[in-house]
Amino acid sequence: MQQKSASNAETTRPEPSRRFSVAPMMDWTDRHCRYFLRLLSQHALLYTEMVTTGALLHGDRQRYLGHDPSEHPLALQLGGSVPAELAACAQMAEEAGYDEVNLNVGCPSDRVQNNLIGACLMGHPALVADSVKAMLDAVAIPVTVKHRIGINGRDSYAELRDFVGTVAEAGCRSFTVHARIAILEGLSPKENREVPPLRYEVAAQLKRDFPDLEFVLNGGIKTLEECQMHLETFDGVMLGREAYHNPYLLARVDQQLFGVERPVPSRGEVMCQLRPYIERHLAEGGAMHHISRHILGLAQGFAGARRFRQVLSVDVHKTDDPLGVFDHAIELLGSH
Ligand SMILES: Cc1cc2nc3c(=O)[nH]c(=O)nc-3n(C[C@H](O)[C@H](O)[C@H](O)COP(=O)(O)O)c2cc1C
């Protein structure tokens, strides 16, 4: 059995609230994106992109685990299915200060199936249970699972309930349910986020059958009003694409979903707060577009949105004064 890490005794981090979270998204929720999103909401739980155990154990650890202290509450999502490796990676996450480790049992990509990573693991509940147990034995931070409501060939409710029950017996208390079946062959991961249809009622049945477990609903949620509605049934909501494409949605999360009295920051204020971070990144040799590509959706919904996107996605590549271009984008926002 894994030894608990030495840091466990001193771990006093509170359990993060999962009432509202931003989904793990490969190539999107990198550290720059998370820094930006954190300026909009102090309380949203942020997830990293999925990191495979292989990448963490054999690759550039700092690159995968590095983050700014302001990003908390912050969860690392792992992809893998070898219990000892997952346990070792969970320890790394804990030592690096993450508030939670999440196991990916939802990604349908062929690339990951070959290595038994992602949604195909729904067909191996005992292996997921062993993985979760190994991680829980290794760390004091929470270990959670993000999964689908089924995979093709294993899509009955009885099988889903068996999956959740088996993994819960291993000690997992929190499940994030992407409420559509994953099709493991014939669809791209992108198509698999649109079809087959969402079935929130299946996720709701899980909450009824396991009232003591935490269930976070994911898939297709677009507004805070929808979040409020789902929070009557579920313990939390997780937003992916809408949070990325329309990030200003997060500006009201603290007030509306966490009941915190805090003035809603304007878009311009958020940009001004981001500026020193960009300056630091440029001074360290980084490029403006590493960060600006994540903020293109900030102006969504009002007249200057198109020009704003253009300035930050096109003009930014043609200038030797990226901060000047950024300041121009701030001006375009006016008082919005
Ligand atoms: C670009 C992109 C990358 C994604 N990468 C991951 C990932 O690394 N891990 C994961 O569990 N899900 C991943 N997903 C799925 C999302 O976490 C989420 O489950 C899905 O987009 C449904 O939520 P939404 O309708 O709110 O976007 C990704 C989704 C997108 C759009």
Short mmCIF file of C-alpha atoms in Angstrom, two decimals, residues 126-251:
data_model
loop_
_atom_site.label_atom_id
_atom_site.label_comp_id
_atom_site.label_asym_id
_atom_site.label_seq_id
_atom_site.Cartn_x
_atom_site.Cartn_y
_atom_site.Cartn_z
CA ALA A 126 -12.89 -2.15 -10.54
CA LEU A 127 -9.75 -0.63 -12.07
CA VAL A 128 -11.10 2.89 -11.49
CA ALA A 129 -11.91 1.91 -7.90
CA ASP A 130 -8.37 0.57 -7.39
CA SER A 131 -6.96 3.77 -8.90
CA VAL A 132 -9.05 6.00 -6.66
CA LYS A 133 -8.15 3.94 -3.59
CA ALA A 134 -4.43 4.15 -4.38
CA MET A 135 -4.67 7.93 -4.77
CA LEU A 136 -6.72 8.35 -1.59
CA ASP A 137 -4.21 6.27 0.32
CA ALA A 138 -1.43 8.52 -0.95
CA VAL A 139 -2.82 12.00 -0.28
CA ALA A 140 -5.02 14.00 2.08
CA ILE A 141 -6.54 16.23 -0.60
CA PRO A 142 -9.85 15.10 -2.13
CA VAL A 143 -9.81 12.68 -5.06
CA THR A 144 -12.73 13.11 -7.45
CA VAL A 145 -13.86 11.47 -10.69
CA LYS A 146 -15.22 13.08 -13.86
CA HIS A 147 -17.15 10.64 -15.98
CA ARG A 148 -19.89 10.17 -18.57
CA ILE A 149 -23.32 8.57 -18.11
CA GLY A 150 -22.10 5.61 -20.14
CA ILE A 151 -20.16 4.45 -23.17
CA ASN A 152 -21.47 2.71 -26.26
CA GLY A 153 -22.07 -0.94 -25.41
CA ARG A 154 -22.27 -0.12 -21.72
CA ASP A 155 -24.96 2.50 -21.53
CA SER A 156 -27.63 1.15 -19.18
CA TYR A 157 -28.47 2.95 -15.96
CA ALA A 158 -27.74 -0.25 -14.00
CA GLU A 159 -24.16 -0.23 -15.33
CA LEU A 160 -23.77 3.47 -14.52
CA ARG A 161 -25.04 2.93 -10.99
CA ASP A 162 -22.69 -0.01 -10.61
CA PHE A 163 -19.78 2.18 -11.78
CA VAL A 164 -20.54 4.97 -9.30
CA GLY A 165 -21.27 2.50 -6.49
CA THR A 166 -18.00 0.62 -7.02
CA VAL A 167 -15.92 3.80 -7.17
CA ALA A 168 -17.71 5.25 -4.14
CA GLU A 169 -16.94 2.10 -2.14
CA ALA A 170 -13.27 2.81 -2.83
CA GLY A 171 -13.71 6.17 -1.09
CA CYS A 172 -14.58 8.69 -3.82
CA ARG A 173 -17.18 11.17 -2.49
CA SER A 174 -17.52 13.55 -5.44
CA PHE A 175 -18.49 12.76 -9.03
CA THR A 176 -18.68 15.18 -11.93
CA VAL A 177 -21.12 13.83 -14.48
CA HIS A 178 -20.84 14.91 -18.12
CA ALA A 179 -24.42 13.96 -18.86
CA ARG A 180 -24.06 12.30 -22.24
CA ILE A 181 -22.86 8.91 -23.38
CA ALA A 182 -19.38 8.76 -24.89
CA ILE A 183 -19.12 7.05 -28.26
CA LEU A 184 -15.73 5.45 -28.34
CA GLU A 185 -15.55 4.81 -32.07
CA GLY A 186 -16.49 6.83 -35.12
CA LEU A 187 -16.90 10.27 -33.57
CA SER A 188 -14.24 12.88 -32.92
CA PRO A 189 -13.97 14.16 -29.32
CA LYS A 190 -15.47 17.41 -30.63
CA GLU A 191 -18.51 15.64 -32.10
CA ASN A 192 -18.78 13.65 -28.89
CA ARG A 193 -19.44 16.90 -27.02
CA GLU A 194 -22.56 17.56 -29.14
CA VAL A 195 -24.02 14.07 -29.71
CA PRO A 196 -25.61 11.95 -28.37
CA PRO A 197 -28.07 14.20 -26.50
CA LEU A 198 -27.60 15.37 -22.95
CA ARG A 199 -29.63 13.46 -20.37
CA TYR A 200 -29.66 15.45 -17.16
CA GLU A 201 -32.38 13.20 -15.74
CA VAL A 202 -29.92 10.28 -15.66
CA ALA A 203 -27.48 12.33 -13.58
CA ALA A 204 -30.38 13.38 -11.33
CA GLN A 205 -31.24 9.73 -10.77
CA LEU A 206 -27.69 9.15 -9.52
CA LYS A 207 -28.16 11.92 -6.96
CA ARG A 208 -31.41 10.28 -5.81
CA ASP A 209 -29.80 6.84 -5.57
CA PHE A 210 -26.67 8.10 -3.78
CA PRO A 211 -27.92 11.10 -1.76
CA ASP A 212 -24.79 11.16 0.43
CA LEU A 213 -22.39 11.54 -2.49
CA GLU A 214 -21.64 14.85 -4.16
CA PHE A 215 -22.72 15.18 -7.80
CA VAL A 216 -21.63 18.01 -10.08
CA LEU A 217 -23.55 18.37 -13.33
CA ASN A 218 -21.64 19.09 -16.55
CA GLY A 219 -22.61 19.49 -20.19
CA GLY A 220 -24.33 22.21 -22.19
CA ILE A 221 -24.90 24.70 -19.34
CA LYS A 222 -24.81 28.28 -20.64
CA THR A 223 -26.25 30.74 -18.13
CA LEU A 224 -26.17 31.46 -14.41
CA GLU A 225 -29.96 31.07 -14.37
CA GLU A 226 -29.52 27.50 -15.61
CA CYS A 227 -26.85 27.01 -12.94
CA GLN A 228 -29.28 28.19 -10.23
CA MET A 229 -31.89 25.77 -11.50
CA HIS A 230 -29.54 22.79 -11.60
CA LEU A 231 -28.27 23.62 -8.13
CA GLU A 232 -31.72 22.74 -6.82
CA THR A 233 -30.95 19.12 -7.81
CA PHE A 234 -27.17 18.90 -7.89
CA ASP A 235 -24.39 19.91 -5.50
CA GLY A 236 -22.52 21.78 -8.19
CA VAL A 237 -22.33 22.76 -11.82
CA MET A 238 -19.33 22.65 -14.14
CA LEU A 239 -19.14 24.81 -17.27
CA GLY A 240 -16.71 24.20 -20.11
CA ARG A 241 -17.16 25.85 -23.48
CA GLU A 242 -19.45 28.66 -22.34
CA ALA A 243 -17.00 29.71 -19.62
CA TYR A 244 -14.24 29.84 -22.23
CA HIS A 245 -16.12 31.55 -25.06
CA ASN A 246 -18.04 33.94 -22.83
CA PRO A 247 -15.79 34.36 -19.79
CA TYR A 248 -17.54 37.48 -18.52
CA LEU A 249 -20.24 35.11 -17.31
CA LEU A 250 -17.90 34.40 -14.42
CA ALA A 251 -18.00 38.00 -13.23
#
